[in-house]
Amino acid sequence: MHELEFELDRDYVELNQLLKLVGLCDSGGAGKAIVASGAVSVDGAQELRKTCKIHAGQVVQVEDIVIHVHAAE
């Protein structure tokens, strides 16, 4: 399992944009396709909403990659 840390510098980031920002895809549109495929879970539950708001403290998983979202200091 590969783990990534993401520092959130605002209130939230949309799920498809998070996937782009951590480098799992090249564009927000590609991020939407990954979410639509059912491969993404947020805090352990499958997430199909492409623009779901991800806040600090949440954990996003795409297959064997885990993204920990933290608030910027």
mmCIF file with all atom_site columns, C-alpha atoms in Angstrom:
data_model
loop_
_atom_site.group_PDB
_atom_site.id
_atom_site.type_symbol
_atom_site.label_atom_id
_atom_site.label_alt_id
_atom_site.label_comp_id
_atom_site.label_asym_id
_atom_site.label_entity_id
_atom_site.label_seq_id
_atom_site.pdbx_PDB_ins_code
_atom_site.Cartn_x
_atom_site.Cartn_y
_atom_site.Cartn_z
_atom_site.occupancy
_atom_site.B_iso_or_equiv
_atom_site.pdbx_formal_charge
_atom_site.auth_seq_id
_atom_site.auth_comp_id
_atom_site.auth_asym_id
_atom_site.auth_atom_id
_atom_site.pdbx_PDB_model_num
ATOM 1  C CA . MET A 1 1  ? 0.000   0.000  0.000   1.00 0.00 ? 1  MET A CA 1
ATOM 2  C CA . HIS A 1 2  ? 1.314   3.429  -0.974  1.00 0.00 ? 2  HIS A CA 1
ATOM 3  C CA . GLU A 1 3  ? 0.487   6.408  1.271   1.00 0.00 ? 3  GLU A CA 1
ATOM 4  C CA . LEU A 1 4  ? 0.443   10.077 0.252   1.00 0.00 ? 4  LEU A CA 1
ATOM 5  C CA . GLU A 1 5  ? 0.082   13.209 2.366   1.00 0.00 ? 5  GLU A CA 1
ATOM 6  C CA . PHE A 1 6  ? -1.875  16.184 1.021   1.00 0.00 ? 6  PHE A CA 1
ATOM 7  C CA . GLU A 1 7  ? -1.747  19.586 2.730   1.00 0.00 ? 7  GLU A CA 1
ATOM 8  C CA . LEU A 1 8  ? -5.062  21.412 2.313   1.00 0.00 ? 8  LEU A CA 1
ATOM 9  C CA . ASP A 1 9  ? -4.657  25.205 2.142   1.00 0.00 ? 9  ASP A CA 1
ATOM 10 C CA . ARG A 1 10 ? -8.403  26.028 1.993   1.00 0.00 ? 10 ARG A CA 1
ATOM 11 C CA . ASP A 1 11 ? -11.672 24.781 3.513   1.00 0.00 ? 11 ASP A CA 1
ATOM 12 C CA . TYR A 1 12 ? -12.048 21.859 1.106   1.00 0.00 ? 12 TYR A CA 1
ATOM 13 C CA . VAL A 1 13 ? -10.965 20.418 -2.228  1.00 0.00 ? 13 VAL A CA 1
ATOM 14 C CA . GLU A 1 14 ? -13.237 18.636 -4.684  1.00 0.00 ? 14 GLU A CA 1
ATOM 15 C CA . LEU A 1 15 ? -12.495 14.922 -4.943  1.00 0.00 ? 15 LEU A CA 1
ATOM 16 C CA . ASN A 1 16 ? -11.702 14.929 -8.676  1.00 0.00 ? 16 ASN A CA 1
ATOM 17 C CA . GLN A 1 17 ? -9.307  17.864 -8.184  1.00 0.00 ? 17 GLN A CA 1
ATOM 18 C CA . LEU A 1 18 ? -7.595  16.110 -5.258  1.00 0.00 ? 18 LEU A CA 1
ATOM 19 C CA . LEU A 1 19 ? -6.803  13.150 -7.510  1.00 0.00 ? 19 LEU A CA 1
ATOM 20 C CA . LYS A 1 20 ? -5.270  15.566 -10.022 1.00 0.00 ? 20 LYS A CA 1
ATOM 21 C CA . LEU A 1 21 ? -3.297  17.501 -7.391  1.00 0.00 ? 21 LEU A CA 1
ATOM 22 C CA . VAL A 1 22 ? -1.661  14.389 -5.920  1.00 0.00 ? 22 VAL A CA 1
ATOM 23 C CA . GLY A 1 23 ? -0.702  13.198 -9.407  1.00 0.00 ? 23 GLY A CA 1
ATOM 24 C CA . LEU A 1 24 ? -3.041  10.218 -9.827  1.00 0.00 ? 24 LEU A CA 1
ATOM 25 C CA . CYS A 1 25 ? -4.391  11.669 -13.087 1.00 0.00 ? 25 CYS A CA 1
ATOM 26 C CA . ASP A 1 26 ? -3.593  14.446 -15.556 1.00 0.00 ? 26 ASP A CA 1
ATOM 27 C CA . SER A 1 27 ? -6.825  16.438 -15.364 1.00 0.00 ? 27 SER A CA 1
ATOM 28 C CA . GLY A 1 28 ? -9.971  16.994 -13.340 1.00 0.00 ? 28 GLY A CA 1
ATOM 29 C CA . GLY A 1 29 ? -11.914 15.223 -16.087 1.00 0.00 ? 29 GLY A CA 1
ATOM 30 C CA . ALA A 1 30 ? -9.734  12.139 -15.710 1.00 0.00 ? 30 ALA A CA 1
ATOM 31 C CA . GLY A 1 31 ? -10.304 12.394 -11.948 1.00 0.00 ? 31 GLY A CA 1
ATOM 32 C CA . LYS A 1 32 ? -14.064 12.363 -12.550 1.00 0.00 ? 32 LYS A CA 1
ATOM 33 C CA . ALA A 1 33 ? -13.692 9.182  -14.611 1.00 0.00 ? 33 ALA A CA 1
ATOM 34 C CA . ILE A 1 34 ? -11.749 7.468  -11.810 1.00 0.00 ? 34 ILE A CA 1
ATOM 35 C CA . VAL A 1 35 ? -14.455 8.399  -9.286  1.00 0.00 ? 35 VAL A CA 1
ATOM 36 C CA . ALA A 1 36 ? -17.235 7.284  -11.653 1.00 0.00 ? 36 ALA A CA 1
ATOM 37 C CA . SER A 1 37 ? -15.559 3.891  -12.034 1.00 0.00 ? 37 SER A CA 1
ATOM 38 C CA . GLY A 1 38 ? -16.200 3.165  -8.351  1.00 0.00 ? 38 GLY A CA 1
ATOM 39 C CA . ALA A 1 39 ? -12.497 2.838  -7.508  1.00 0.00 ? 39 ALA A CA 1
ATOM 40 C CA . VAL A 1 40 ? -12.497 5.614  -4.875  1.00 0.00 ? 40 VAL A CA 1
ATOM 41 C CA . SER A 1 41 ? -13.460 5.462  -1.209  1.00 0.00 ? 41 SER A CA 1
ATOM 42 C CA . VAL A 1 42 ? -13.580 8.273  1.342   1.00 0.00 ? 42 VAL A CA 1
ATOM 43 C CA . ASP A 1 43 ? -13.217 7.352  5.009   1.00 0.00 ? 43 ASP A CA 1
ATOM 44 C CA . GLY A 1 44 ? -13.786 3.699  4.108   1.00 0.00 ? 44 GLY A CA 1
ATOM 45 C CA . ALA A 1 45 ? -17.009 4.135  2.098   1.00 0.00 ? 45 ALA A CA 1
ATOM 46 C CA . GLN A 1 46 ? -17.248 4.043  -1.700  1.00 0.00 ? 46 GLN A CA 1
ATOM 47 C CA . GLU A 1 47 ? -17.676 7.555  -3.099  1.00 0.00 ? 47 GLU A CA 1
ATOM 48 C CA . LEU A 1 48 ? -19.328 8.156  -6.480  1.00 0.00 ? 48 LEU A CA 1
ATOM 49 C CA . ARG A 1 49 ? -19.857 11.937 -6.220  1.00 0.00 ? 49 ARG A CA 1
ATOM 50 C CA . LYS A 1 50 ? -17.153 13.375 -8.474  1.00 0.00 ? 50 LYS A CA 1
ATOM 51 C CA . THR A 1 51 ? -17.048 16.787 -6.816  1.00 0.00 ? 51 THR A CA 1
ATOM 52 C CA . CYS A 1 52 ? -17.508 15.578 -3.243  1.00 0.00 ? 52 CYS A CA 1
ATOM 53 C CA . LYS A 1 53 ? -15.956 18.090 -0.827  1.00 0.00 ? 53 LYS A CA 1
ATOM 54 C CA . ILE A 1 54 ? -12.903 16.639 0.907   1.00 0.00 ? 54 ILE A CA 1
ATOM 55 C CA . HIS A 1 55 ? -11.941 18.311 4.189   1.00 0.00 ? 55 HIS A CA 1
ATOM 56 C CA . ALA A 1 56 ? -8.865  18.102 6.416   1.00 0.00 ? 56 ALA A CA 1
ATOM 57 C CA . GLY A 1 57 ? -8.808  14.881 8.428   1.00 0.00 ? 57 GLY A CA 1
ATOM 58 C CA . GLN A 1 58 ? -10.393 12.728 5.755   1.00 0.00 ? 58 GLN A CA 1
ATOM 59 C CA . VAL A 1 59 ? -8.748  9.710  4.131   1.00 0.00 ? 59 VAL A CA 1
ATOM 60 C CA . VAL A 1 60 ? -9.207  8.960  0.434   1.00 0.00 ? 60 VAL A CA 1
ATOM 61 C CA . GLN A 1 61 ? -8.280  5.593  -1.066  1.00 0.00 ? 61 GLN A CA 1
ATOM 62 C CA . VAL A 1 62 ? -7.865  4.740  -4.739  1.00 0.00 ? 62 VAL A CA 1
ATOM 63 C CA . GLU A 1 63 ? -7.097  1.032  -5.150  1.00 0.00 ? 63 GLU A CA 1
ATOM 64 C CA . ASP A 1 64 ? -3.858  0.557  -3.118  1.00 0.00 ? 64 ASP A CA 1
ATOM 65 C CA . ILE A 1 65 ? -3.069  4.281  -2.727  1.00 0.00 ? 65 ILE A CA 1
ATOM 66 C CA . VAL A 1 66 ? -4.141  6.051  0.460   1.00 0.00 ? 66 VAL A CA 1
ATOM 67 C CA . ILE A 1 67 ? -4.250  9.868  0.627   1.00 0.00 ? 67 ILE A CA 1
ATOM 68 C CA . HIS A 1 68 ? -4.242  11.509 4.071   1.00 0.00 ? 68 HIS A CA 1
ATOM 69 C CA . VAL A 1 69 ? -5.614  15.073 3.897   1.00 0.00 ? 69 VAL A CA 1
ATOM 70 C CA . HIS A 1 70 ? -4.204  17.492 6.492   1.00 0.00 ? 70 HIS A CA 1
ATOM 71 C CA . ALA A 1 71 ? -4.860  21.179 7.160   1.00 0.00 ? 71 ALA A CA 1
ATOM 72 C CA . ALA A 1 72 ? -2.055  23.570 6.232   1.00 0.00 ? 72 ALA A CA 1
ATOM 73 C CA . GLU A 1 73 ? -0.179  24.873 9.255   1.00 0.00 ? 73 GLU A CA 1
#
